[in-house]
């Protein structure tokens, strides 16, 4: 049967005190909306619609192309938000899961298992719920004890004392039969404490129409946790961080002290890799086996092979091949490919460049827009002068070249294989293979100059 998902993300999150949409607030450096989308995709659902409102442009720009977005003009409640997606739901038919964009810890397994129960019980709606220690602020699950079905959901602000004592709460995620959902949305009234159209009211509406509603209660209570403010966001970070650590430790990653360590949920790390304090690994980063990463290192969307050392390094959207020894104090910028066993040392910056295997760039050097061969040696303080004030140009350096200390390479320029540049040269013309390029004034010593000056 056809399955699709609608994710509610129109809210601003006033309590977050954020200028942007709440669903863009991040847990382990990943926007909450992306957590929800990944959980949905992991459950095999490909047709996804996100309801946007506050910060709609920002969300649209962030979301992948294959995600449909619809706009809820005014935030009149979760039921009204689903109405904004009515055309999408009608087109898809079948079953639809509605989820909150601010509850990132929902997982694919829960989505799948809840669907099984939804289908096997023949429900019009099935809510995903869990028992929590502190139900304050959540919708409470009221069970019909005659048959164990879901009677209704009561919001905190509308609950009486007895209902407030219910610890089973609404995650905000529901499976619906699409046609039943669309019909029940027409019956929503904003006659509650907040004057909003509540999605949760569809349950009672469906029951009055003779349909069955059910509960899928999960033992994993973090699934229901939402973040309405920064304190809850920090709590979600704490839970997610621990979960990521536990998974990595189980795979043989060594994290002797987690102080200052943040690792995103999609980062993969090989066994025997050591992660030292103040290391932040985010996005789609993959790190191989037997690496040492940190201390004080940030790696974003990069691919790091086996046996690499990253000591006090910032590495963004780049690739570092096996056995490379990087740091301390190195910045590898986007679109760089650092070869096997390369050494980049103190205060070296590499940008949009390839660096061939075994090359050494040990101190105070900028390699930008360059193609550097294998086994090249850079002396201290070299600069590829890639920008003439209008356009960027490339520098090419052949295998085994030797770039003398304090060389400026004015691009576009080539230093061919096995060539040398003399220290202090400003190289503006190509240096042929096996030649020495010297581009500096000859030294003159003026004898007795100091005495004459006096
Ligand atoms: C909602 C549920 C509550 C549940 C809780 C779980 C309702 C009425 N209440 O409460 O039962 O326990 O989630 O976290 O559904 N949104 C829109 N448009 C709107 C209003 C909200 O898109 O007009 C989006 C928000 O951006 C958010 C989600 O819907 O992603 C939930 O809205 P929120 O206001 O946070 O609802 P809660 O009060 O947390
Ligand atoms: Ca919420």
XYZ file of C-alpha atoms and ligand atoms in Angstrom:
494
model
C 0.000 0.000 0.000
C 1.136 3.529 -0.765
C 2.831 5.319 2.132
C 3.810 8.945 2.471
C 4.835 11.353 5.216
C 3.907 14.878 6.240
C 6.278 16.699 8.586
C 5.009 19.762 10.452
C 7.619 22.498 10.558
C 5.785 25.811 10.206
C 6.306 26.846 13.794
C 8.661 29.634 14.725
C 9.371 28.284 18.153
C 8.944 31.504 20.090
C 10.250 29.704 23.137
C 13.507 28.905 21.279
C 14.076 32.657 20.861
C 15.447 31.881 17.417
C 15.233 34.170 14.389
C 14.755 31.150 12.122
C 12.316 28.239 11.964
C 12.353 25.935 14.986
C 12.906 22.803 12.892
C 16.295 24.217 11.818
C 17.508 24.230 15.421
C 20.210 21.583 15.645
C 20.851 18.448 17.648
C 24.473 17.243 17.343
C 24.938 19.956 14.723
C 22.216 18.469 12.500
C 18.933 20.372 12.006
C 16.010 18.622 13.712
C 14.079 18.479 10.431
C 16.894 16.369 8.915
C 16.687 13.861 11.767
C 12.975 13.406 11.101
C 13.433 13.155 7.319
C 16.185 10.541 7.731
C 14.036 8.456 10.092
C 11.181 8.564 7.571
C 13.452 7.647 4.667
C 15.014 4.868 6.729
C 11.529 3.384 7.071
C 11.340 3.156 3.282
C 9.050 6.150 2.750
C 10.118 8.281 -0.200
C 7.181 10.667 -0.698
C 7.666 13.388 1.904
C 5.961 16.742 2.324
C 7.179 19.377 4.783
C 4.753 22.042 5.990
C 6.616 25.342 6.211
C 5.566 28.740 7.515
C 7.944 30.733 9.676
C 11.254 30.948 7.829
C 9.756 29.052 4.871
C 12.435 30.302 2.451
C 15.244 29.222 4.742
C 13.720 25.759 5.123
C 13.048 25.367 1.394
C 16.621 26.359 0.574
C 17.905 23.806 3.044
C 15.730 20.835 2.048
C 16.676 18.417 -0.740
C 14.841 18.872 -4.050
C 12.810 15.677 -3.813
C 11.039 16.898 -0.672
C 7.729 18.614 -1.396
C 6.992 21.746 0.611
C 3.645 23.430 1.225
C 3.084 26.647 3.066
C 0.830 27.226 6.042
C 0.177 30.961 5.939
C -0.744 31.416 9.591
C 0.163 29.051 12.406
C -3.316 28.077 13.541
C -2.330 24.731 15.007
C -1.100 21.277 14.061
C -4.445 20.270 12.519
C -4.443 23.374 10.348
C -0.853 22.599 9.338
C -1.896 19.166 8.065
C -4.722 20.830 6.136
C -2.075 22.789 4.244
C -0.804 19.421 2.980
C -4.286 18.141 2.041
C -3.611 18.122 -1.721
C -0.386 16.157 -1.230
C -2.155 13.620 0.994
C -5.070 13.267 -1.436
C -2.688 12.658 -4.351
C -0.745 10.019 -2.442
C -3.729 8.160 -0.947
C -2.977 5.023 1.062
C -1.479 5.659 4.485
C 0.220 8.776 5.733
C 2.428 9.328 8.743
C 2.290 12.832 10.221
C 5.292 13.848 12.340
C 6.496 16.888 14.254
C 9.569 18.635 12.924
C 10.689 19.336 16.494
C 10.881 15.728 17.745
C 14.137 14.468 16.197
C 14.676 11.212 18.101
C 11.940 9.269 16.340
C 13.524 6.322 14.529
C 12.819 4.226 11.450
C 12.071 1.072 13.390
C 9.377 2.782 15.448
C 7.807 4.194 12.283
C 7.794 0.735 10.664
C 6.533 -1.163 13.711
C 3.812 1.395 14.351
C 2.622 0.916 10.781
C 2.398 -2.855 11.298
C 0.146 -2.324 14.290
C -1.863 0.353 12.474
C -2.489 -1.994 9.561
C -3.137 -5.152 11.562
C -5.684 -3.432 13.818
C -7.381 -1.797 10.841
C -7.130 1.623 12.470
C -8.074 4.943 10.919
C -5.429 6.532 13.150
C -2.609 5.151 15.289
C -0.659 7.418 17.594
C 2.954 6.717 18.540
C 3.241 7.267 22.287
C 5.499 6.532 25.243
C 5.453 6.700 28.990
C 7.647 9.509 30.302
C 8.732 10.595 33.790
C 7.557 14.142 33.299
C 4.531 14.419 31.002
C 4.184 18.188 31.467
C 3.441 19.968 28.207
C 2.595 16.856 26.193
C -0.780 15.640 24.981
C -2.055 12.844 27.245
C -3.222 9.525 25.840
C -6.701 8.564 27.066
C -7.371 4.863 26.544
C -10.794 3.271 26.106
C -10.433 0.481 28.630
C -13.196 -1.578 27.079
C -11.006 -2.576 24.139
C -7.629 -0.885 24.679
C -8.202 1.477 21.779
C -7.353 5.187 21.789
C -10.262 7.240 23.074
C -8.819 10.728 22.684
C -5.776 12.931 23.300
C -5.972 15.812 25.772
C -3.547 18.719 25.583
C -1.868 19.930 28.769
C -3.789 23.199 28.741
C -7.137 21.437 28.342
C -6.491 18.587 30.782
C -8.226 18.224 34.155
C -6.341 17.074 37.249
C -7.015 13.395 36.586
C -5.872 13.648 32.959
C -2.728 15.512 34.015
C -1.860 12.403 36.032
C -1.533 10.333 32.823
C 2.104 9.566 31.982
C 1.499 8.090 28.530
C 2.025 10.953 26.074
C 1.615 11.797 22.406
C 4.848 11.890 20.387
C 3.110 13.979 17.739
C 3.620 11.163 15.200
C 0.549 9.355 13.873
C -0.230 6.899 11.123
C -3.512 7.704 9.376
C -5.581 6.276 6.627
C -5.282 9.196 4.196
C -8.975 9.419 3.289
C -10.071 9.196 6.945
C -7.566 11.887 7.916
C -8.763 14.286 5.212
C -12.389 13.801 6.231
C -11.668 14.276 9.937
C -9.721 17.499 9.322
C -12.948 19.068 8.076
C -14.474 18.489 11.488
C -11.806 20.350 13.490
C -12.966 23.203 15.713
C -10.645 25.558 17.522
C -12.735 25.327 20.705
C -9.895 24.704 23.154
C -7.707 26.623 25.597
C -5.319 27.758 22.846
C -7.961 28.466 20.185
C -5.999 26.269 17.763
C -6.974 23.547 15.322
C -5.449 20.520 17.023
C -4.421 17.489 14.972
C -4.978 15.490 18.144
C -8.721 16.192 17.940
C -8.996 14.077 14.793
C -8.904 11.011 17.056
C -12.204 11.789 18.783
C -13.723 12.900 15.457
C -12.822 9.594 13.803
C -14.265 7.620 16.701
C -17.527 9.526 16.502
C -17.629 8.515 12.846
C -17.379 4.867 13.958
C -13.695 4.411 13.097
C -11.086 2.810 15.320
C -8.043 4.642 16.678
C -5.086 2.825 18.216
C -1.923 3.367 20.213
C 1.573 2.181 19.418
C 3.369 2.617 22.727
C 7.132 2.391 22.484
C 9.458 1.455 25.331
C 12.018 3.938 23.990
C 10.693 7.097 25.597
C 13.182 9.445 23.897
C 11.174 8.909 20.714
C 8.512 11.272 22.002
C 10.813 13.995 23.264
C 10.363 17.319 21.541
C 12.304 20.528 21.847
C 10.234 23.638 22.396
C 12.988 25.642 24.088
C 16.772 25.701 24.385
C 16.802 23.723 27.615
C 14.899 20.862 25.963
C 17.213 21.173 22.956
C 20.214 20.748 25.232
C 18.577 17.705 26.801
C 18.031 16.152 23.356
C 21.688 16.852 22.566
C 22.697 15.090 25.780
C 20.649 11.993 24.968
C 21.713 11.860 21.322
C 25.372 12.444 22.172
C 25.432 9.569 24.624
C 23.724 7.336 22.086
C 26.324 8.169 19.408
C 29.171 7.523 21.857
C 27.727 4.170 22.916
C 27.428 3.026 19.307
C 31.009 4.096 18.496
C 32.457 2.515 21.639
C 30.706 -0.723 20.729
C 32.421 -0.585 17.330
C 35.875 -0.250 18.869
C 36.413 3.507 18.721
C 38.526 4.822 21.585
C 37.140 7.891 23.375
C 39.114 8.078 26.613
C 37.648 11.427 27.660
C 34.542 12.820 25.992
C 35.074 16.400 27.193
C 34.245 18.800 24.406
C 33.629 15.971 21.953
C 30.606 16.307 19.668
C 30.060 13.673 16.997
C 27.160 13.943 14.566
C 24.765 10.999 14.146
C 25.831 10.295 10.555
C 29.584 10.298 11.182
C 31.279 6.913 10.746
C 34.552 6.019 12.473
C 36.704 2.899 12.127
C 37.987 0.754 14.978
C 41.070 1.630 17.002
C 40.686 5.272 16.103
C 41.391 7.526 19.061
C 39.210 10.594 19.558
C 40.795 13.178 21.864
C 39.086 16.066 23.693
C 37.561 19.079 21.959
C 36.967 17.243 18.730
C 33.884 18.089 16.690
C 32.997 15.755 13.831
C 29.941 16.648 11.806
C 27.878 16.044 8.698
C 28.770 13.120 6.459
C 32.314 12.756 7.797
C 33.876 9.294 7.517
C 37.065 8.459 9.434
C 39.035 5.274 8.903
C 40.684 2.846 11.298
C 43.630 3.517 13.602
C 43.536 7.291 13.264
C 44.257 9.817 15.993
C 41.836 12.718 15.840
C 42.275 15.685 18.136
C 42.740 17.279 20.438
C 41.060 20.507 19.309
C 40.018 19.339 15.886
C 36.957 20.036 13.747
C 36.104 17.883 10.729
C 33.085 18.632 8.588
C 31.769 16.551 5.650
C 35.189 15.038 4.992
C 36.647 11.649 4.194
C 39.653 10.661 6.287
C 41.344 7.346 5.433
C 43.112 4.857 7.762
C 46.065 5.695 9.952
C 45.725 9.463 9.669
C 46.762 11.813 12.459
C 44.816 15.080 12.808
C 46.227 17.212 15.610
C 44.660 20.654 16.074
C 43.189 20.612 12.590
C 40.185 22.192 10.901
C 39.120 20.172 7.866
C 36.095 21.085 5.766
C 34.652 19.157 2.797
C 38.005 17.603 1.973
C 39.686 14.242 1.621
C 42.779 13.052 3.474
C 44.341 9.781 2.358
C 45.889 7.045 4.433
C 48.894 7.587 6.636
C 48.816 11.382 6.329
C 50.231 13.244 9.297
C 48.437 16.553 9.705
C 49.144 19.206 12.272
C 49.478 20.741 14.622
C 47.549 23.868 13.546
C 46.501 23.096 9.994
C 43.482 24.278 8.007
C 42.333 22.063 5.140
C 39.651 23.904 3.212
C 36.967 22.639 0.811
C 37.731 20.634 -2.277
C 41.190 19.552 -1.231
C 42.631 16.080 -1.674
C 45.611 15.392 0.545
C 47.546 12.304 -0.583
C 48.904 9.271 1.216
C 51.594 9.877 3.842
C 51.560 13.629 3.217
C 52.756 15.789 6.069
C 51.174 19.188 6.624
C 52.625 20.943 9.633
C 52.527 24.094 11.706
C 50.304 26.853 10.323
C 49.721 25.437 6.876
C 46.559 26.178 4.886
C 45.477 24.117 1.891
C 42.517 25.142 -0.272
C 40.992 23.653 -3.434
C 44.190 21.730 -4.126
C 45.524 18.241 -4.629
C 48.683 17.293 -2.792
C 50.453 14.159 -4.073
C 51.636 11.278 -1.915
C 54.582 11.762 0.377
C 54.719 15.533 -0.106
C 55.838 17.603 2.893
C 54.579 21.076 3.697
C 55.907 21.559 7.175
C 55.639 25.211 8.157
C 53.812 28.488 7.536
C 52.677 27.879 3.977
C 49.592 28.574 1.859
C 48.754 26.106 -0.893
C 45.670 27.368 -2.760
C 44.204 26.373 -6.146
C 47.200 24.132 -6.761
C 48.031 20.711 -8.153
C 51.044 19.492 -6.263
C 52.763 16.244 -7.288
C 54.240 13.462 -5.181
C 57.273 13.786 -2.855
C 57.423 17.562 -3.233
C 59.149 19.449 -0.428
C 58.001 22.921 0.535
C 60.375 25.010 2.613
C 59.068 27.308 5.305
C 56.867 30.263 4.415
C 55.855 29.527 0.820
C 52.834 31.083 -0.855
C 50.951 30.096 -3.977
C 49.818 33.530 -5.110
C 46.503 32.458 -6.580
C 44.570 35.717 -6.701
C 45.450 38.769 -8.791
C 42.642 40.888 -7.385
C 40.214 39.843 -10.133
C 40.519 36.114 -10.789
C 41.934 32.967 -9.220
C 44.678 31.040 -11.052
C 46.215 27.605 -10.531
C 49.737 26.591 -9.633
C 51.147 23.274 -10.877
C 54.106 21.573 -9.213
C 55.607 18.346 -10.598
C 56.778 15.280 -8.664
C 59.934 15.601 -6.547
C 60.103 19.380 -6.942
C 61.776 21.349 -4.169
C 60.253 24.705 -3.318
C 62.794 26.794 -1.427
C 61.890 28.700 1.726
C 59.843 31.837 1.282
C 59.059 31.218 -2.396
C 56.118 33.080 -3.948
C 54.622 31.190 -6.881
C 52.671 33.738 -8.943
C 49.889 31.753 -10.619
C 49.266 30.683 -13.275
C 52.684 29.063 -13.111
C 54.273 25.612 -13.311
C 57.319 24.231 -11.533
C 58.034 21.021 -13.447
C 59.138 17.694 -11.919
C 62.513 17.531 -10.162
C 62.926 21.332 -10.427
C 64.055 23.611 -7.590
C 63.212 27.178 -6.693
C 65.789 29.192 -4.779
C 64.812 30.452 -1.349
C 63.252 33.901 -1.399
C 62.263 33.721 -5.073
C 59.162 35.272 -6.533
C 58.538 32.911 -9.436
C 56.510 34.441 -12.254
C 57.618 32.189 -15.115
C 57.494 28.414 -15.480
C 60.513 26.471 -14.188
C 61.409 23.546 -16.494
C 62.118 20.018 -15.240
C 65.387 19.646 -13.344
C 66.089 23.415 -13.524
C 66.738 25.777 -10.617
C 64.539 28.870 -10.741
C 66.089 31.916 -9.053
C 64.127 35.145 -8.982
C 65.690 37.531 -6.511
C 68.303 40.323 -6.481
C 71.913 39.316 -5.964
C 73.313 40.318 -2.552
C 75.696 43.292 -2.293
C 77.713 43.931 0.875
C 78.659 47.624 1.276
C 81.887 47.549 3.271
C 82.170 50.146 6.060
C 78.636 51.445 5.420
C 77.722 51.702 9.115
C 80.764 53.757 10.070
C 80.294 56.156 7.119
C 76.639 56.693 8.077
C 77.647 57.858 11.542
C 2.197 18.780 20.051
C 0.934 17.943 20.293
C 1.063 17.232 21.635
C 2.313 16.357 21.621
C 3.540 17.191 21.276
C 4.752 16.298 21.080
C -0.972 19.050 19.245
C -2.139 19.926 19.417
N -0.215 18.828 20.305
O 2.273 19.765 21.063
O -0.082 16.430 21.861
O 2.468 15.727 22.879
O 3.348 17.919 20.046
O 5.909 17.041 20.903
O -0.771 18.573 18.148
N 3.276 23.382 13.769
C 2.935 23.841 12.524
N 1.909 24.715 12.389
C 1.179 25.151 13.451
C 1.525 24.681 14.738
C 2.576 23.786 14.859
O 3.566 23.467 11.524
O 0.264 25.946 13.243
C 4.407 22.444 13.899
C 5.518 22.980 14.759
O 6.495 23.660 13.980
C 6.077 21.723 15.393
C 4.893 20.772 15.440
O 3.940 21.283 14.535
O 7.095 21.141 14.603
C 4.284 20.681 16.847
O 3.844 21.962 17.237
P 4.086 22.505 18.702
O 3.477 23.848 18.792
O 5.489 22.358 19.111
O 3.146 21.491 19.526
P 3.292 21.016 21.018
O 2.715 22.076 21.903
O 4.667 20.582 21.294
Ca 6.608 20.738 20.252
